[in-house]
Tab-separated table of C-alpha atoms in Angstrom:
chain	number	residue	atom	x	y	z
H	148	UNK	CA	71.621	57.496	-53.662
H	149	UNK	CA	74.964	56.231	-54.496
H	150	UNK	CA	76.198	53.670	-57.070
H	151	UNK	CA	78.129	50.460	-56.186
H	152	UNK	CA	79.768	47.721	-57.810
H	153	UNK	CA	80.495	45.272	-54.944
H	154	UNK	CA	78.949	41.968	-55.230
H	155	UNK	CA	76.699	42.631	-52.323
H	156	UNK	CA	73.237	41.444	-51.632
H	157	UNK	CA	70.534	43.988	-50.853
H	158	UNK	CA	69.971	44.421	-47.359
H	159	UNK	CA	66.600	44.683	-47.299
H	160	UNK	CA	65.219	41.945	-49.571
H	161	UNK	CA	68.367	39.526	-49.251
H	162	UNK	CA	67.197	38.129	-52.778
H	163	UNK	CA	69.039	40.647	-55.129
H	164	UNK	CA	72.604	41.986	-55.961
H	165	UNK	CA	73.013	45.761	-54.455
H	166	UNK	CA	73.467	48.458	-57.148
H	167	UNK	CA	73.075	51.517	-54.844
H	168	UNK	CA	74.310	52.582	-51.127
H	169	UNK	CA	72.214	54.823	-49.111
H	170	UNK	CA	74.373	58.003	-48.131
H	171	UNK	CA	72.685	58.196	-44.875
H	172	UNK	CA	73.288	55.004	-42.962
H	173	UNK	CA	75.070	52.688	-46.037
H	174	UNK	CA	73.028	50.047	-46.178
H	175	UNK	CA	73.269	48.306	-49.858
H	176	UNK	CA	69.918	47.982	-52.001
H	177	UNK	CA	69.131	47.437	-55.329
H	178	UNK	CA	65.613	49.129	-56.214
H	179	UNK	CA	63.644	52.392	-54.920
H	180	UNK	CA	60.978	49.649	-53.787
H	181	UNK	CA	63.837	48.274	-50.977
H	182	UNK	CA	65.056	52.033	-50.728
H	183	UNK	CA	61.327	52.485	-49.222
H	184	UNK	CA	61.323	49.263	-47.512
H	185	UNK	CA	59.347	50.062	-44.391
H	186	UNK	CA	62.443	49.104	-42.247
H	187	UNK	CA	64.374	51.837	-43.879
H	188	UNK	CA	61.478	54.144	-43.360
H	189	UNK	CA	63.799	56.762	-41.400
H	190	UNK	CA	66.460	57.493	-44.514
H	191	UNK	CA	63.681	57.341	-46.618
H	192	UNK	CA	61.417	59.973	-45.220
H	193	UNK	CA	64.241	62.263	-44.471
H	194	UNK	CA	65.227	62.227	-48.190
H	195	UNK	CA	61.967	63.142	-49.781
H	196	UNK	CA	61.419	65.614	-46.786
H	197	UNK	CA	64.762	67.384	-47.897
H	198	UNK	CA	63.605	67.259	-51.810
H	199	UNK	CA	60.839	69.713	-50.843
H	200	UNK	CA	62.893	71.799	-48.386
H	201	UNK	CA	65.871	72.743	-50.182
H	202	UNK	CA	66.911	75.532	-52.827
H	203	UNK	CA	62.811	76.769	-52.763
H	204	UNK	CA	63.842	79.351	-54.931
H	205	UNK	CA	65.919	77.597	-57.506
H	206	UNK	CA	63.912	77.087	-60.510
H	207	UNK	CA	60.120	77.804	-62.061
H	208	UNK	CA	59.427	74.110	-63.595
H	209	UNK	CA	55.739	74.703	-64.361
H	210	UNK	CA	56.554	73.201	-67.800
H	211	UNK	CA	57.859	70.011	-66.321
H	212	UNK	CA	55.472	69.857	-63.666
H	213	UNK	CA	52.461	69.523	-65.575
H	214	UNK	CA	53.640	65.934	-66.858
H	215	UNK	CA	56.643	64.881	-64.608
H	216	UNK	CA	53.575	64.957	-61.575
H	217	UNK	CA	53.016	61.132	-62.857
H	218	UNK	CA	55.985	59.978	-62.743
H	219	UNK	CA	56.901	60.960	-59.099
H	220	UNK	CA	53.785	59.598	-57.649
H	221	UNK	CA	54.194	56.574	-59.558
H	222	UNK	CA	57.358	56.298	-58.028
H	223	UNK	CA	57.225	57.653	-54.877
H	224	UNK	CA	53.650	56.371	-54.063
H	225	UNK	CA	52.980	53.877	-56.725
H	226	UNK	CA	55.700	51.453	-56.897
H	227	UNK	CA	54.955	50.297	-53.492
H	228	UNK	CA	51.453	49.142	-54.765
H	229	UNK	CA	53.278	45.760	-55.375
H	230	UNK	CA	55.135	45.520	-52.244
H	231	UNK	CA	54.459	42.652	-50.354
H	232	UNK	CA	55.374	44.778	-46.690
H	233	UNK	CA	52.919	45.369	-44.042
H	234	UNK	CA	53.431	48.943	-43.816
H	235	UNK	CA	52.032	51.143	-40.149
H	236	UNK	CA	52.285	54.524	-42.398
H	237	UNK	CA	48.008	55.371	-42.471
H	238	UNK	CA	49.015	58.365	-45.143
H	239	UNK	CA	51.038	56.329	-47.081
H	240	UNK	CA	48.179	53.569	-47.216
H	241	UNK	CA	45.107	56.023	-47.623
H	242	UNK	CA	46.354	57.482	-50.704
H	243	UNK	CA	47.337	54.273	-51.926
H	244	UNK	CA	43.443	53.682	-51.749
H	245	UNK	CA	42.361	57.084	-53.176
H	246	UNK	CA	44.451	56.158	-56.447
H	247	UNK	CA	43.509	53.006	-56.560
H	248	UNK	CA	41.314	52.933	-59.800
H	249	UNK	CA	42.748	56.555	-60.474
H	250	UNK	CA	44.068	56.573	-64.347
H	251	UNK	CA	47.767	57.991	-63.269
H	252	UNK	CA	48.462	59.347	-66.948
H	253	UNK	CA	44.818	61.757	-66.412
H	254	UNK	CA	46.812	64.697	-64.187
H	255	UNK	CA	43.477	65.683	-63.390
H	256	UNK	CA	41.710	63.044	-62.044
H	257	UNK	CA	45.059	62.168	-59.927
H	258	UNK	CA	45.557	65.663	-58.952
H	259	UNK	CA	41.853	65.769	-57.373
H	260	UNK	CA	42.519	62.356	-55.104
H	261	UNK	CA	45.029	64.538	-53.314
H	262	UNK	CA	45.049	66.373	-50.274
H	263	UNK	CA	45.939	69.474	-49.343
H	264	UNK	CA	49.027	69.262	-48.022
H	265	UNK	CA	49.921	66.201	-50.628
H	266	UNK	CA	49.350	69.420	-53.278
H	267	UNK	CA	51.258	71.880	-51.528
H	268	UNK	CA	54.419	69.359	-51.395
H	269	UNK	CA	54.465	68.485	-55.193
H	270	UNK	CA	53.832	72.743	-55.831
H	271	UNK	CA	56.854	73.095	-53.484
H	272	UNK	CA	58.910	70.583	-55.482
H	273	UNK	CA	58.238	71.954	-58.931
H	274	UNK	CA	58.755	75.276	-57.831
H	275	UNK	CA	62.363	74.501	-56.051
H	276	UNK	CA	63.080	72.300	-58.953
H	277	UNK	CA	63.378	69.162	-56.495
H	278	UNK	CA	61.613	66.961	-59.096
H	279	UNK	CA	64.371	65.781	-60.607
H	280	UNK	CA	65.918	64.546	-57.253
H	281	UNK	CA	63.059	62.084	-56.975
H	282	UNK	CA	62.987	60.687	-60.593
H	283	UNK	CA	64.278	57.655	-61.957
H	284	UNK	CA	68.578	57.728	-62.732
H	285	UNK	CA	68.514	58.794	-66.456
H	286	UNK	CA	70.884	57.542	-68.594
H	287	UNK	CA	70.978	59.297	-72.696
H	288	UNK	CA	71.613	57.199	-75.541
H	289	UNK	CA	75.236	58.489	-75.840
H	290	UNK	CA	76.934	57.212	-72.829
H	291	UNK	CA	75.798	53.989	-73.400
H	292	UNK	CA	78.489	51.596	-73.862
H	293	UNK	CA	80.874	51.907	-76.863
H	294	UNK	CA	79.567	49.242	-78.677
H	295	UNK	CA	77.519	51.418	-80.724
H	296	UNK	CA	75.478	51.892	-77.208
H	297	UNK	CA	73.328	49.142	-77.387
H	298	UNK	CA	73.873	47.133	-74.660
H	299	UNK	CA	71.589	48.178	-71.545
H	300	UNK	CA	72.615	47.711	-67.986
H	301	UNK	CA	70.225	45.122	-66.530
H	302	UNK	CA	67.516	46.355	-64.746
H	303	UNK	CA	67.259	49.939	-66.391
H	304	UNK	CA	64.431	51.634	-68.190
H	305	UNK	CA	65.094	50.262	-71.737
H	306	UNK	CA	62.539	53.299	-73.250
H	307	UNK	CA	64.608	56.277	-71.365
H	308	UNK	CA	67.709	54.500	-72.619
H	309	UNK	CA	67.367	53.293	-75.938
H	310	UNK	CA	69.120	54.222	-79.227
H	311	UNK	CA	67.397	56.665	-81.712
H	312	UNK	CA	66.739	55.381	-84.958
H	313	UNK	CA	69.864	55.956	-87.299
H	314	UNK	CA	68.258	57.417	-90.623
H	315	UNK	CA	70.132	54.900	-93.336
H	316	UNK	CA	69.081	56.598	-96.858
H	317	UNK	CA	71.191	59.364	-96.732
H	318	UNK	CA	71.096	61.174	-99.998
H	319	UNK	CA	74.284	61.844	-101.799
H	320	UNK	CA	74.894	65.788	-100.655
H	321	UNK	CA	75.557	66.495	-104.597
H	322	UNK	CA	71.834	65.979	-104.969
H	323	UNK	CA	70.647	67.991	-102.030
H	324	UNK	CA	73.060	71.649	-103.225
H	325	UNK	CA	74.817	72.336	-106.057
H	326	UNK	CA	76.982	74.536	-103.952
H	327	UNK	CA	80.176	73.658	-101.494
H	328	UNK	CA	79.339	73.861	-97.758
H	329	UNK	CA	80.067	77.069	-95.883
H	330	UNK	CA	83.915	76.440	-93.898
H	331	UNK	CA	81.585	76.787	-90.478
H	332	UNK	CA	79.007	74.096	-91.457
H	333	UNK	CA	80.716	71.884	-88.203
H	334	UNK	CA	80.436	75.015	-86.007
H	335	UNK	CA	76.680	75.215	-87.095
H	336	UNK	CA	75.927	71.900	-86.215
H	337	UNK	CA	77.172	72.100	-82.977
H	338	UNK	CA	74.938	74.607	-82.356
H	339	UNK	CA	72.197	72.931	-83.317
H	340	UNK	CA	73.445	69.478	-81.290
H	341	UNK	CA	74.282	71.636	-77.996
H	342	UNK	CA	70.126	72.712	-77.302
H	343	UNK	CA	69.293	69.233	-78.248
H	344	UNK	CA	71.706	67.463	-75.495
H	345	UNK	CA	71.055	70.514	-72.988
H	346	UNK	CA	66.861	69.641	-73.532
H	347	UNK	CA	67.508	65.651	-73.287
H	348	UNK	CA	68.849	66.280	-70.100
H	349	UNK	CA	66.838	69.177	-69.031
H	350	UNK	CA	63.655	66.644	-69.670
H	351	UNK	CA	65.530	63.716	-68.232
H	352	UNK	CA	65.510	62.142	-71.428
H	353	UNK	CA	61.087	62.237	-71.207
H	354	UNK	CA	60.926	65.142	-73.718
H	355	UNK	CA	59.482	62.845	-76.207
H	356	UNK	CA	56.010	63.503	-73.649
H	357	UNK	CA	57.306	67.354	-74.045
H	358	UNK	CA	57.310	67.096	-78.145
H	359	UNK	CA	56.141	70.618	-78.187
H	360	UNK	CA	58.233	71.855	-75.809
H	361	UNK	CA	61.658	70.615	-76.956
H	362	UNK	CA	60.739	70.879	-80.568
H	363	UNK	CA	60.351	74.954	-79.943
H	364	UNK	CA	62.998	74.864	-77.233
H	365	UNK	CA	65.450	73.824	-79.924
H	366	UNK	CA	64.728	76.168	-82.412
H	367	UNK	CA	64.827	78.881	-79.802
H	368	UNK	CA	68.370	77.983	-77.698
H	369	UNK	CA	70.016	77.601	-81.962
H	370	UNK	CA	71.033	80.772	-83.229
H	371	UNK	CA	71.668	78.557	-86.401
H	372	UNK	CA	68.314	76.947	-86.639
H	373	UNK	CA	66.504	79.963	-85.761
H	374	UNK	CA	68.531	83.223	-87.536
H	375	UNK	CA	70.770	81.202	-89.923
H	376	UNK	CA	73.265	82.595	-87.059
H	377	UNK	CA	76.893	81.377	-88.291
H	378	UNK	CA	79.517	80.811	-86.214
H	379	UNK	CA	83.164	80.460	-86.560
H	380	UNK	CA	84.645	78.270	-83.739
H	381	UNK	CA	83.611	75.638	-81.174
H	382	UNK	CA	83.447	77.840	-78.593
H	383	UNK	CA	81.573	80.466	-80.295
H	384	UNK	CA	78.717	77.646	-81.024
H	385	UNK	CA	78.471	76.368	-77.581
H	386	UNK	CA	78.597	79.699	-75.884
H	387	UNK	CA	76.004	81.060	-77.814
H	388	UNK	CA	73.594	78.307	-76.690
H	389	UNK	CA	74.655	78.989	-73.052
H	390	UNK	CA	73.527	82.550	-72.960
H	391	UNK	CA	70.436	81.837	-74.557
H	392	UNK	CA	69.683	78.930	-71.562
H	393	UNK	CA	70.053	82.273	-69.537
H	394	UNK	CA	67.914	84.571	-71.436
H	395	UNK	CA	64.887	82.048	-70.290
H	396	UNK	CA	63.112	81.721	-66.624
H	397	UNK	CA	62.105	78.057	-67.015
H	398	UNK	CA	65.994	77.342	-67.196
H	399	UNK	CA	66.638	79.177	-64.235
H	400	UNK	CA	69.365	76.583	-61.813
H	401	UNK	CA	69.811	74.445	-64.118
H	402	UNK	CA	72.179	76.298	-65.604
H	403	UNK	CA	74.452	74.933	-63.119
H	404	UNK	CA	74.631	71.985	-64.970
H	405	UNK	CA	76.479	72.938	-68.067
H	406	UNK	CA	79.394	71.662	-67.251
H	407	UNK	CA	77.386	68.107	-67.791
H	408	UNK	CA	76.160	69.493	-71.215
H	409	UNK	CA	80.243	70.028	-71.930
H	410	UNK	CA	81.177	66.286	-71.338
H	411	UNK	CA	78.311	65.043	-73.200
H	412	UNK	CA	79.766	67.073	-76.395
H	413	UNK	CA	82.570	66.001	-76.220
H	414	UNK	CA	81.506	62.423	-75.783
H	415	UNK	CA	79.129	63.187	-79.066
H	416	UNK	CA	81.880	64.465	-81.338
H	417	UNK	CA	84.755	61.971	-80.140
H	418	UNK	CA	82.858	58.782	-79.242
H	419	UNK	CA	86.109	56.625	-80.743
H	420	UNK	CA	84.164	54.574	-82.996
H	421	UNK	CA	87.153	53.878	-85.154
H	422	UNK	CA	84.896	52.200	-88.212
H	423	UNK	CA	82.586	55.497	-88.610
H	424	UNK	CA	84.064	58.341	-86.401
H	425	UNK	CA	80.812	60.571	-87.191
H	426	UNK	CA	78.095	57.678	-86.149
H	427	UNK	CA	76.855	59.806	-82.921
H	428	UNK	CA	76.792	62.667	-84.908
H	429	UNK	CA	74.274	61.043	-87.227
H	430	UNK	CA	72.574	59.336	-84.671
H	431	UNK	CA	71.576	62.995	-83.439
H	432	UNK	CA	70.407	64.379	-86.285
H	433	UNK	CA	68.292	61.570	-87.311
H	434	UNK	CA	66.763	61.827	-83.515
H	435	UNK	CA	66.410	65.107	-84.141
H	436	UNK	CA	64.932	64.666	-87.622
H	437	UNK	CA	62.364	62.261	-86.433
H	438	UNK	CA	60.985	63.941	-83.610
H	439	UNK	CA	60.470	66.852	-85.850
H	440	UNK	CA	58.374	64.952	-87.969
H	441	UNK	CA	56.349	63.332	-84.798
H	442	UNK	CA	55.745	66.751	-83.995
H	443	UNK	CA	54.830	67.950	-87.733
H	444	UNK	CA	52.211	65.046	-87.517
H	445	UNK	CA	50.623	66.623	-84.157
H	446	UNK	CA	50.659	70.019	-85.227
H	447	UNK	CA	48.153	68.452	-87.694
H	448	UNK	CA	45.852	67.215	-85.832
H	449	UNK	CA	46.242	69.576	-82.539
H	450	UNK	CA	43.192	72.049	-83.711
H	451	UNK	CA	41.049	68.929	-83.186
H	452	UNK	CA	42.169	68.822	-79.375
H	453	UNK	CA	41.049	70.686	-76.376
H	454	UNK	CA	42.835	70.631	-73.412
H	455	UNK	CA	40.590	70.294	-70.465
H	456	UNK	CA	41.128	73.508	-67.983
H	457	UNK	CA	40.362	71.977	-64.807
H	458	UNK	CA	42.398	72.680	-61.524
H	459	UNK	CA	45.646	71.019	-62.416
H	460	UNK	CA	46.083	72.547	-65.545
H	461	UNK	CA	45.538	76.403	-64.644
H	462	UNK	CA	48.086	75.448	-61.932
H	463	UNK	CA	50.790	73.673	-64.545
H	464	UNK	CA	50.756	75.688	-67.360
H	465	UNK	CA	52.573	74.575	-70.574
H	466	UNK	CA	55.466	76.789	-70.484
H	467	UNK	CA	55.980	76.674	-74.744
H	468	UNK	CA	54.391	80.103	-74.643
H	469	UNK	CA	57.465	81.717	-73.417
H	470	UNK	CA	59.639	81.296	-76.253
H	471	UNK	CA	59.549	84.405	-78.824
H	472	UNK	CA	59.101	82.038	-81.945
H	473	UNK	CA	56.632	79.134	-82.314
H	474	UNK	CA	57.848	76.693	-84.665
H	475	UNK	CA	54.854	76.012	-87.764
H	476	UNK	CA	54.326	73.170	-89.726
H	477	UNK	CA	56.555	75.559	-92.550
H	478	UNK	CA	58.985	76.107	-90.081
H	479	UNK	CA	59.527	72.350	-89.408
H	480	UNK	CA	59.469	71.955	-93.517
H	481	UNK	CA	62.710	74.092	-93.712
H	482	UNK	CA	63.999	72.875	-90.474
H	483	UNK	CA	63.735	68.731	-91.745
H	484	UNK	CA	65.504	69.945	-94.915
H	485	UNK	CA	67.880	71.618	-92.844
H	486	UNK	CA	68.562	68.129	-90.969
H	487	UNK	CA	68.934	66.195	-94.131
H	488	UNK	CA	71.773	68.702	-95.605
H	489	UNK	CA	73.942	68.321	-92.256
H	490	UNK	CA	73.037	64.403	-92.519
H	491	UNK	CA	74.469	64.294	-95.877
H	492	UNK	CA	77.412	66.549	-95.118
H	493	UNK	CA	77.804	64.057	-92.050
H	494	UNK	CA	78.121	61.326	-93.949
H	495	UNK	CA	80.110	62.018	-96.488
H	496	UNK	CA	82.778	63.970	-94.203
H	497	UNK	CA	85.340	63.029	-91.417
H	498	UNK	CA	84.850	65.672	-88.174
């Protein structure tokens, strides 16, 4: 699905402006509902047929699976709920009638309504790493717009785009160490930033629904967070993150993609805001900072929860298991005081 910027009506409901053109056959639309229009039926097929038949042995997504399963078949089957098209397709409408009444956040009870074959398809995508190809265009907070990214394109997902909370009572850094920072403290913190943009993406920007996941995924791909690694150049930083992406299955093919995770450093640490050169910086670690307390406030209370073992979830494991350190409510102590020193050396500091 391509992006345009012609002032051209979408060919298939007339009513609003084109934002996309189909590779296939060009026709102009502006939604995945019109994309799926049942006159367009032939591109449409052919696309999601190729999602499950390509690169089968790409990537082990079990991880992403287990949750990102809602999402596609709210898109791919769901959205269509609200079309107003007399569709022919039987499959398409029968399991529009086994879900209806289905809660689409219970995996379970969605994974049940489906047949066979509907089963085998999603396993194929997760296990070929397809998923992704099907799922809504994600946009992260830092190539947003200059103006300190928050003006929204109409017609995107506000929630998958929206701008972390900027942490505002930044302690003086005199109060938080008597001593001088280390000459590599900006080569540490690119360490640390580098997993967190790598799992944004990885997650397509839904790894607040992965808390656990990205919380210990982070710790894990920083040498700095992790062994109090430091590092004395840019390169040094970064690479080290890279290899550790390798070390790990679940990353398997997307690896490809770090030349993505290169672009989006460099449009973290020289985003040209003029009147506070270090704002995306900041706005990083104080995402960072309070998703590590969301997650200190589940570890709480996740002894009182039970995950229910039924079909779907001895299929989709949660992959957290495979990292070599879990990160404990006293490793997320050290790891928000961590945050708040490189806040405060942030803000007082030109990079």
């Amino acid at each position: 699905m391509t992006r345009m910027n012609t002032d051209v009506n979408c060919k298939f409901c007339t009513g609003n402006q084109s934002r996309y053109v189909c590779p296939k056959c060009g026709a102009p639309y502006c939604s995945l509902i019109c994309y799926k229009s049942p006159i367009h039926l032939e591109c449409s097929e052919q696309f999601y047929k190729e999602c499950i038949q390509e690169e089968l042995d790409v990537q082990d997504s079990d991880d992403v699976g287990k949750k990102e399963m809602m999402d596609i078949l709210k898109r791919v089957y769901g959205e269509n709920e609200d079309s107003e098209s007399d569709s022919d397709d039987e499959e398409f409408t029968d399991i529009n009638e086994r879900l209806n009444g289905i809660d689409l956040n219970d995996a379970e009870q969605v994974w049940s309504s489906l047949t066979d074959s509907e089963k085998a398809e999603f396993e194929h995508l997760v296990k070929s790493g397809d998923i992704s190809k099907i799922l809504p265009q994600f946009t992260p907070w830092w190539c947003l717009p200059i103006e300190k990214q928050i003006v929204t394109e109409v017609g995107e997902n506000i929630n998958n785009s929206e701008l972390p909370n900027l942490i505002t009572n930044i302690p003086k850094l005199s109060l938080l160490s008597k001593k001088s920072p280390s000459d590599c403290i900006q080569w540490n913190l690119v360490n640390m930033i580098t997993p967190y943009v790598f799992l944004i993406r990885y997650y397509n920007g839904k790894h607040k629904s992965y808390l656990s996941e990205f919380i210990n995924g982070l710790y894990n791909l920083s040498k700095n967070l992790s062994l109090n690694q430091n590092f004395e150049s840019y390169d040094m930083a970064v690479k080290s993150v890279e290899l550790c992406i390798q070390e790990h299955e679940m990353f398997k093919g997307f690896q490809e993609g770090f030349n993505l995770i290169n672009n989006d450093l460099e449009t973290i640490f020289s985003n040209g805001l003029d009147s506070n050169c270090n704002y995306n910086i900041k706005i990083a670690l104080s995402d960072i900072h309070n998703l590590l307390t969301m997650y200190k406030n589940d570890q709480k209370t996740v002894s009182l929860k039970k995950t229910e073992q039924g079909e779907f979830n001895r299929k989709f494991p949660d992959a957290k298991a495979t990292y070599s350190i879990i990160v404990d409510v006293k490793k997320v102590r050290l790891l928000l005081k961590k945050i708040e020193y490189f806040l405060a050396w942030v803000d007082e500091s030109k990079l």
